[in-house]
PDB file of N, CA and C in Angstrom:
ATOM      1  N   UNK A   7     181.639  -1.066 324.868  1.00 48.00           N
ATOM      2  CA  UNK A   7     182.823  -1.835 324.603  1.00 48.00           C
ATOM      3  C   UNK A   7     182.466  -3.308 324.568  1.00 48.00           C
ATOM      4  N   UNK A   8     182.164  -3.736 323.384  1.00 57.00           N
ATOM      5  CA  UNK A   8     181.680  -5.093 323.174  1.00 57.00           C
ATOM      6  C   UNK A   8     182.706  -6.155 323.570  1.00 57.00           C
ATOM      7  N   UNK A   9     183.967  -5.955 323.231  1.00 67.00           N
ATOM      8  CA  UNK A   9     184.987  -6.962 323.561  1.00 67.00           C
ATOM      9  C   UNK A   9     185.107  -7.182 325.061  1.00 67.00           C
ATOM     10  N   UNK A  10     185.059  -6.125 325.832  1.00 72.00           N
ATOM     11  CA  UNK A  10     185.151  -6.249 327.288  1.00 72.00           C
ATOM     12  C   UNK A  10     183.994  -7.081 327.824  1.00 72.00           C
ATOM     13  N   UNK A  11     182.813  -6.803 327.347  1.00 75.00           N
ATOM     14  CA  UNK A  11     181.629  -7.550 327.795  1.00 75.00           C
ATOM     15  C   UNK A  11     181.708  -9.017 327.412  1.00 75.00           C
ATOM     16  N   UNK A  12     182.287  -9.308 326.269  1.00 77.00           N
ATOM     17  CA  UNK A  12     182.445 -10.704 325.839  1.00 77.00           C
ATOM     18  C   UNK A  12     183.385 -11.472 326.769  1.00 77.00           C
ATOM     19  N   UNK A  13     184.329 -10.798 327.385  1.00 82.00           N
ATOM     20  CA  UNK A  13     185.279 -11.463 328.276  1.00 82.00           C
ATOM     21  C   UNK A  13     184.613 -12.040 329.523  1.00 82.00           C
ATOM     22  N   UNK A  14     183.498 -11.479 329.933  1.00 81.00           N
ATOM     23  CA  UNK A  14     182.830 -11.967 331.144  1.00 81.00           C
ATOM     24  C   UNK A  14     181.727 -12.974 330.841  1.00 81.00           C
ATOM     25  N   UNK A  15     181.484 -13.244 329.559  1.00 77.00           N
ATOM     26  CA  UNK A  15     180.408 -14.160 329.161  1.00 77.00           C
ATOM     27  C   UNK A  15     180.504 -15.502 329.894  1.00 77.00           C
ATOM     28  N   UNK A  16     181.680 -16.075 329.978  1.00 83.00           N
ATOM     29  CA  UNK A  16     181.860 -17.399 330.596  1.00 83.00           C
ATOM     30  C   UNK A  16     181.480 -17.414 332.073  1.00 83.00           C
ATOM     31  N   UNK A  17     181.446 -16.272 332.691  1.00 84.00           N
ATOM     32  CA  UNK A  17     181.156 -16.195 334.127  1.00 84.00           C
ATOM     33  C   UNK A  17     179.706 -15.805 334.426  1.00 84.00           C
ATOM     34  N   UNK A  18     178.897 -15.633 333.391  1.00 80.00           N
ATOM     35  CA  UNK A  18     177.499 -15.252 333.575  1.00 80.00           C
ATOM     36  C   UNK A  18     176.645 -16.509 333.735  1.00 80.00           C
ATOM     37  N   UNK A  19     175.805 -16.551 334.771  1.00 81.00           N
ATOM     38  CA  UNK A  19     175.004 -17.748 335.045  1.00 81.00           C
ATOM     39  C   UNK A  19     173.711 -17.793 334.220  1.00 81.00           C
ATOM     40  N   UNK A  20     173.798 -17.453 332.963  1.00 76.00           N
ATOM     41  CA  UNK A  20     172.614 -17.472 332.109  1.00 76.00           C
ATOM     42  C   UNK A  20     173.020 -17.798 330.679  1.00 76.00           C
ATOM     43  N   UNK A  21     172.093 -18.374 329.922  1.00 73.00           N
ATOM     44  CA  UNK A  21     172.370 -18.669 328.521  1.00 73.00           C
ATOM     45  C   UNK A  21     171.997 -17.500 327.624  1.00 73.00           C
ATOM     46  N   UNK A  22     171.175 -16.600 328.123  1.00 71.00           N
ATOM     47  CA  UNK A  22     170.700 -15.479 327.305  1.00 71.00           C
ATOM     48  C   UNK A  22     171.501 -14.204 327.599  1.00 71.00           C
ATOM     49  N   UNK A  23     172.761 -14.244 327.288  1.00 73.00           N
ATOM     50  CA  UNK A  23     173.654 -13.108 327.501  1.00 73.00           C
ATOM     51  C   UNK A  23     173.956 -12.489 326.140  1.00 73.00           C
ATOM     52  N   UNK A  24     173.469 -11.277 325.904  1.00 65.00           N
ATOM     53  CA  UNK A  24     173.629 -10.605 324.611  1.00 65.00           C
ATOM     54  C   UNK A  24     174.457  -9.349 324.791  1.00 65.00           C
ATOM     55  N   UNK A  25     175.502  -9.224 324.007  1.00 67.00           N
ATOM     56  CA  UNK A  25     176.370  -8.047 324.062  1.00 67.00           C
ATOM     57  C   UNK A  25     175.962  -7.089 322.951  1.00 67.00           C
ATOM     58  N   UNK A  26     175.793  -5.824 323.306  1.00 59.00           N
ATOM     59  CA  UNK A  26     175.423  -4.793 322.340  1.00 59.00           C
ATOM     60  C   UNK A  26     176.535  -3.758 322.256  1.00 59.00           C
ATOM     61  N   UNK A  27     176.637  -3.104 321.121  1.00 54.00           N
ATOM     62  CA  UNK A  27     177.599  -2.011 321.002  1.00 54.00           C
ATOM     63  C   UNK A  27     178.478  -2.131 319.775  1.00 54.00           C
ATOM     64  N   UNK A  28     179.274  -1.099 319.564  1.00 51.00           N
ATOM     65  CA  UNK A  28     180.195  -1.035 318.442  1.00 51.00           C
ATOM     66  C   UNK A  28     181.592  -0.825 318.981  1.00 51.00           C
ATOM     67  N   UNK A  29     182.490  -1.693 318.638  1.00 58.00           N
ATOM     68  CA  UNK A  29     183.863  -1.569 319.130  1.00 58.00           C
ATOM     69  C   UNK A  29     184.676  -0.587 318.294  1.00 58.00           C
ATOM     70  N   UNK A  30     185.587   0.075 318.945  1.00 58.00           N
ATOM     71  CA  UNK A  30     186.574   0.872 318.248  1.00 58.00           C
ATOM     72  C   UNK A  30     186.178   2.294 317.921  1.00 58.00           C
ATOM     73  N   UNK A  31     184.919   2.634 317.960  1.00 56.00           N
ATOM     74  CA  UNK A  31     184.499   3.970 317.569  1.00 56.00           C
ATOM     75  C   UNK A  31     183.983   4.804 318.732  1.00 56.00           C
ATOM     76  N   UNK A  32     183.512   4.169 319.766  1.00 61.00           N
ATOM     77  CA  UNK A  32     182.969   4.919 320.887  1.00 61.00           C
ATOM     78  C   UNK A  32     181.588   5.480 320.608  1.00 61.00           C
ATOM     79  N   UNK A  33     181.004   5.082 319.508  1.00 67.00           N
ATOM     80  CA  UNK A  33     179.654   5.518 319.141  1.00 67.00           C
ATOM     81  C   UNK A  33     178.877   4.283 318.705  1.00 67.00           C
ATOM     82  N   UNK A  34     177.579   4.319 318.897  1.00 66.00           N
ATOM     83  CA  UNK A  34     176.756   3.190 318.486  1.00 66.00           C
ATOM     84  C   UNK A  34     175.987   3.564 317.234  1.00 66.00           C
ATOM     85  N   UNK A  35     176.395   3.015 316.128  1.00 76.00           N
ATOM     86  CA  UNK A  35     175.736   3.255 314.854  1.00 76.00           C
ATOM     87  C   UNK A  35     176.204   2.168 313.892  1.00 76.00           C
ATOM     88  N   UNK A  36     175.700   2.195 312.678  1.00 84.00           N
ATOM     89  CA  UNK A  36     176.140   1.205 311.700  1.00 84.00           C
ATOM     90  C   UNK A  36     177.571   1.518 311.266  1.00 84.00           C
ATOM     91  N   UNK A  37     178.262   0.509 310.818  1.00 85.00           N
ATOM     92  CA  UNK A  37     179.638   0.722 310.348  1.00 85.00           C
ATOM     93  C   UNK A  37     179.664   1.704 309.185  1.00 85.00           C
ATOM     94  N   UNK A  38     178.685   1.592 308.312  1.00 88.00           N
ATOM     95  CA  UNK A  38     178.614   2.501 307.161  1.00 88.00           C
ATOM     96  C   UNK A  38     178.527   3.956 307.624  1.00 88.00           C
ATOM     97  N   UNK A  39     177.636   4.230 308.570  1.00 87.00           N
ATOM     98  CA  UNK A  39     177.491   5.600 309.073  1.00 87.00           C
ATOM     99  C   UNK A  39     178.720   6.066 309.837  1.00 87.00           C
ATOM    100  N   UNK A  40     179.344   5.166 310.582  1.00 85.00           N
ATOM    101  CA  UNK A  40     180.553   5.530 311.319  1.00 85.00           C
ATOM    102  C   UNK A  40     181.700   5.842 310.372  1.00 85.00           C
ATOM    103  N   UNK A  41     181.826   5.064 309.313  1.00 86.00           N
ATOM    104  CA  UNK A  41     182.882   5.355 308.335  1.00 86.00           C
ATOM    105  C   UNK A  41     182.654   6.712 307.680  1.00 86.00           C
ATOM    106  N   UNK A  42     181.404   7.018 307.407  1.00 88.00           N
ATOM    107  CA  UNK A  42     181.098   8.328 306.825  1.00 88.00           C
ATOM    108  C   UNK A  42     181.390   9.429 307.844  1.00 88.00           C
ATOM    109  N   UNK A  43     180.970   9.236 309.085  1.00 87.00           N
ATOM    110  CA  UNK A  43     181.192  10.241 310.128  1.00 87.00           C
ATOM    111  C   UNK A  43     182.681  10.539 310.291  1.00 87.00           C
ATOM    112  N   UNK A  44     183.496   9.483 310.320  1.00 85.00           N
ATOM    113  CA  UNK A  44     184.934   9.657 310.534  1.00 85.00           C
ATOM    114  C   UNK A  44     185.712   9.880 309.234  1.00 85.00           C
ATOM    115  N   UNK A  45     184.979  10.040 308.131  1.00 88.00           N
ATOM    116  CA  UNK A  45     185.556  10.382 306.829  1.00 88.00           C
ATOM    117  C   UNK A  45     186.567   9.347 306.344  1.00 88.00           C
ATOM    118  N   UNK A  46     186.211   8.072 306.495  1.00 88.00           N
ATOM    119  CA  UNK A  46     187.091   6.996 306.043  1.00 88.00           C
ATOM    120  C   UNK A  46     186.368   6.018 305.109  1.00 88.00           C
ATOM    121  N   UNK A  47     185.236   6.436 304.561  1.00 92.00           N
ATOM    122  CA  UNK A  47     184.536   5.556 303.625  1.00 92.00           C
ATOM    123  C   UNK A  47     185.137   5.726 302.224  1.00 92.00           C
ATOM    124  N   UNK A  48     184.645   4.968 301.274  1.00 93.00           N
ATOM    125  CA  UNK A  48     185.201   4.968 299.919  1.00 93.00           C
ATOM    126  C   UNK A  48     185.196   6.360 299.290  1.00 93.00           C
ATOM    127  N   UNK A  49     184.116   7.104 299.472  1.00 95.00           N
ATOM    128  CA  UNK A  49     184.025   8.440 298.881  1.00 95.00           C
ATOM    129  C   UNK A  49     185.119   9.372 299.365  1.00 95.00           C
ATOM    130  N   UNK A  50     185.355   9.378 300.660  1.00 93.00           N
ATOM    131  CA  UNK A  50     186.402  10.244 301.214  1.00 93.00           C
ATOM    132  C   UNK A  50     187.791   9.812 300.742  1.00 93.00           C
ATOM    133  N   UNK A  51     188.009   8.507 300.618  1.00 92.00           N
ATOM    134  CA  UNK A  51     189.304   8.011 300.143  1.00 92.00           C
ATOM    135  C   UNK A  51     189.527   8.436 298.693  1.00 92.00           C
ATOM    136  N   UNK A  52     188.497   8.299 297.869  1.00 93.00           N
ATOM    137  CA  UNK A  52     188.599   8.704 296.464  1.00 93.00           C
ATOM    138  C   UNK A  52     188.895  10.197 296.360  1.00 93.00           C
ATOM    139  N   UNK A  53     188.149  11.013 297.096  1.00 93.00           N
ATOM    140  CA  UNK A  53     188.355  12.462 297.039  1.00 93.00           C
ATOM    141  C   UNK A  53     189.748  12.839 297.543  1.00 93.00           C
ATOM    142  N   UNK A  54     190.217  12.191 298.592  1.00 91.00           N
ATOM    143  CA  UNK A  54     191.564  12.478 299.102  1.00 91.00           C
ATOM    144  C   UNK A  54     192.624  12.148 298.052  1.00 91.00           C
ATOM    145  N   UNK A  55     192.472  11.010 297.392  1.00 92.00           N
ATOM    146  CA  UNK A  55     193.435  10.617 296.359  1.00 92.00           C
ATOM    147  C   UNK A  55     193.394  11.582 295.179  1.00 92.00           C
ATOM    148  N   UNK A  56     192.192  11.931 294.739  1.00 93.00           N
ATOM    149  CA  UNK A  56     192.063  12.866 293.618  1.00 93.00           C
ATOM    150  C   UNK A  56     192.606  14.244 293.969  1.00 93.00           C
ATOM    151  N   UNK A  57     192.409  14.670 295.215  1.00 92.00           N
ATOM    152  CA  UNK A  57     192.924  15.964 295.653  1.00 92.00           C
ATOM    153  C   UNK A  57     194.443  15.999 295.536  1.00 92.00           C
ATOM    154  N   UNK A  58     195.092  14.929 295.964  1.00 90.00           N
ATOM    155  CA  UNK A  58     196.556  14.869 295.854  1.00 90.00           C
ATOM    156  C   UNK A  58     197.000  14.846 294.395  1.00 90.00           C
ATOM    157  N   UNK A  59     196.275  14.116 293.552  1.00 91.00           N
ATOM    158  CA  UNK A  59     196.596  14.094 292.124  1.00 91.00           C
ATOM    159  C   UNK A  59     196.411  15.473 291.497  1.00 91.00           C
ATOM    160  N   UNK A  60     195.381  16.197 291.931  1.00 93.00           N
ATOM    161  CA  UNK A  60     195.148  17.554 291.420  1.00 93.00           C
ATOM    162  C   UNK A  60     196.263  18.501 291.859  1.00 93.00           C
ATOM    163  N   UNK A  61     196.733  18.349 293.089  1.00 88.00           N
ATOM    164  CA  UNK A  61     197.840  19.185 293.572  1.00 88.00           C
ATOM    165  C   UNK A  61     199.101  18.978 292.732  1.00 88.00           C
ATOM    166  N   UNK A  62     199.297  17.745 292.263  1.00 87.00           N
ATOM    167  CA  UNK A  62     200.466  17.432 291.436  1.00 87.00           C
ATOM    168  C   UNK A  62     200.257  17.816 289.979  1.00 87.00           C
ATOM    169  N   UNK A  63     199.007  18.122 289.630  1.00 93.00           N
ATOM    170  CA  UNK A  63     198.697  18.476 288.251  1.00 93.00           C
ATOM    171  C   UNK A  63     198.375  17.291 287.366  1.00 93.00           C
ATOM    172  N   UNK A  64     198.163  16.135 287.963  1.00 93.00           N
ATOM    173  CA  UNK A  64     197.863  14.926 287.193  1.00 93.00           C
ATOM    174  C   UNK A  64     196.397  14.828 286.780  1.00 93.00           C
ATOM    175  N   UNK A  65     195.508  15.502 287.492  1.00 96.00           N
ATOM    176  CA  UNK A  65     194.090  15.574 287.109  1.00 96.00           C
ATOM    177  C   UNK A  65     193.622  17.016 287.296  1.00 96.00           C
ATOM    178  N   UNK A  66     192.575  17.366 286.598  1.00 97.00           N
ATOM    179  CA  UNK A  66     191.994  18.707 286.726  1.00 97.00           C
ATOM    180  C   UNK A  66     191.274  18.840 288.066  1.00 97.00           C
ATOM    181  N   UNK A  67     191.239  20.043 288.604  1.00 98.00           N
ATOM    182  CA  UNK A  67     190.525  20.288 289.866  1.00 98.00           C
ATOM    183  C   UNK A  67     189.039  19.981 289.727  1.00 98.00           C
ATOM    184  N   UNK A  68     188.527  20.109 288.513  1.00 98.00           N
ATOM    185  CA  UNK A  68     187.107  19.819 288.282  1.00 98.00           C
ATOM    186  C   UNK A  68     186.772  18.357 288.574  1.00 98.00           C
ATOM    187  N   UNK A  69     187.744  17.470 288.412  1.00 98.00           N
ATOM    188  CA  UNK A  69     187.529  16.047 288.711  1.00 98.00           C
ATOM    189  C   UNK A  69     187.274  15.868 290.209  1.00 98.00           C
ATOM    190  N   UNK A  70     187.999  16.622 291.020  1.00 97.00           N
ATOM    191  CA  UNK A  70     187.801  16.577 292.471  1.00 97.00           C
ATOM    192  C   UNK A  70     186.406  17.087 292.809  1.00 97.00           C
ATOM    193  N   UNK A  71     186.033  18.205 292.210  1.00 98.00           N
ATOM    194  CA  UNK A  71     184.705  18.787 292.452  1.00 98.00           C
ATOM    195  C   UNK A  71     183.600  17.806 292.066  1.00 98.00           C
ATOM    196  N   UNK A  72     183.774  17.127 290.943  1.00 98.00           N
ATOM    197  CA  UNK A  72     182.784  16.138 290.502  1.00 98.00           C
ATOM    198  C   UNK A  72     182.687  14.974 291.489  1.00 98.00           C
ATOM    199  N   UNK A  73     183.822  14.531 291.999  1.00 98.00           N
ATOM    200  CA  UNK A  73     183.821  13.423 292.967  1.00 98.00           C
ATOM    201  C   UNK A  73     183.148  13.834 294.269  1.00 98.00           C
ATOM    202  N   UNK A  74     183.385  15.065 294.705  1.00 98.00           N
ATOM    203  CA  UNK A  74     182.737  15.569 295.923  1.00 98.00           C
ATOM    204  C   UNK A  74     181.223  15.533 295.754  1.00 98.00           C
ATOM    205  N   UNK A  75     180.750  15.954 294.584  1.00 98.00           N
ATOM    206  CA  UNK A  75     179.309  15.935 294.315  1.00 98.00           C
ATOM    207  C   UNK A  75     178.794  14.498 294.206  1.00 98.00           C
ATOM    208  N   UNK A  76     179.534  13.655 293.498  1.00 98.00           N
ATOM    209  CA  UNK A  76     179.103  12.269 293.293  1.00 98.00           C
ATOM    210  C   UNK A  76     178.950  11.521 294.613  1.00 98.00           C
ATOM    211  N   UNK A  77     179.886  11.729 295.539  1.00 97.00           N
ATOM    212  CA  UNK A  77     179.851  11.024 296.812  1.00 97.00           C
ATOM    213  C   UNK A  77     179.126  11.808 297.900  1.00 97.00           C
ATOM    214  N   UNK A  78     178.515  12.936 297.507  1.00 96.00           N
ATOM    215  CA  UNK A  78     177.704  13.740 298.428  1.00 96.00           C
ATOM    216  C   UNK A  78     178.483  14.099 299.697  1.00 96.00           C
ATOM    217  N   UNK A  79     179.679  14.630 299.513  1.00 96.00           N
ATOM    218  CA  UNK A  79     180.535  14.992 300.636  1.00 96.00           C
ATOM    219  C   UNK A  79     180.294  16.444 301.015  1.00 96.00           C
ATOM    220  N   UNK A  80     180.017  16.669 302.279  1.00 94.00           N
ATOM    221  CA  UNK A  80     179.776  18.011 302.813  1.00 94.00           C
ATOM    222  C   UNK A  80     181.120  18.649 303.143  1.00 94.00           C
ATOM    223  N   UNK A  81     181.538  19.596 302.331  1.00 93.00           N
ATOM    224  CA  UNK A  81     182.845  20.231 302.532  1.00 93.00           C
ATOM    225  C   UNK A  81     182.852  21.200 303.710  1.00 93.00           C
ATOM    226  N   UNK A  82     181.691  21.507 304.259  1.00 94.00           N
ATOM    227  CA  UNK A  82     181.592  22.405 305.417  1.00 94.00           C
ATOM    228  C   UNK A  82     181.424  21.630 306.724  1.00 94.00           C
ATOM    229  N   UNK A  83     181.463  20.310 306.645  1.00 91.00           N
ATOM    230  CA  UNK A  83     181.270  19.447 307.817  1.00 91.00           C
ATOM    231  C   UNK A  83     182.378  19.682 308.846  1.00 91.00           C
ATOM    232  N   UNK A  84     181.993  19.663 310.106  1.00 91.00           N
ATOM    233  CA  UNK A  84     182.954  19.796 311.193  1.00 91.00           C
ATOM    234  C   UNK A  84     183.892  18.595 311.209  1.00 91.00           C
ATOM    235  N   UNK A  85     185.155  18.837 311.452  1.00 85.00           N
ATOM    236  CA  UNK A  85     186.135  17.761 311.565  1.00 85.00           C
ATOM    237  C   UNK A  85     185.644  16.774 312.627  1.00 85.00           C
ATOM    238  N   UNK A  86     185.617  15.461 312.314  1.00 82.00           N
ATOM    239  CA  UNK A  86     185.102  14.487 313.279  1.00 82.00           C
ATOM    240  C   UNK A  86     185.862  14.481 314.603  1.00 82.00           C
ATOM    241  N   UNK A  87     187.084  14.952 314.598  1.00 78.00           N
ATOM    242  CA  UNK A  87     187.857  15.039 315.829  1.00 78.00           C
ATOM    243  C   UNK A  87     187.187  15.975 316.830  1.00 78.00           C
ATOM    244  N   UNK A  88     186.466  16.974 316.317  1.00 80.00           N
ATOM    245  CA  UNK A  88     185.830  17.976 317.170  1.00 80.00           C
ATOM    246  C   UNK A  88     184.313  17.839 317.230  1.00 80.00           C
ATOM    247  N   UNK A  89     183.758  16.857 316.523  1.00 74.00           N
ATOM    248  CA  UNK A  89     182.297  16.702 316.471  1.00 74.00           C
ATOM    249  C   UNK A  89     181.771  15.972 317.688  1.00 74.00           C
TER     250      UNK A  89
END
């Protein structure tokens, strides 16, 4: 929890105080990897939008399949809520 550690910076008797970590995710990784893990990166957003358009009949289901392949989305991946 990087923000919490930053709150005590003023009370540390040293100039070399470095805070490490990633806020908001509870995991330490790059933002890009975290967005992919939690299925909120551009590829997942595009596929979600296309899926809804396909359900309405506005685009062919094949467009969704192509987007899944293009963005290399694993359709068998465990829901991040349970991972």
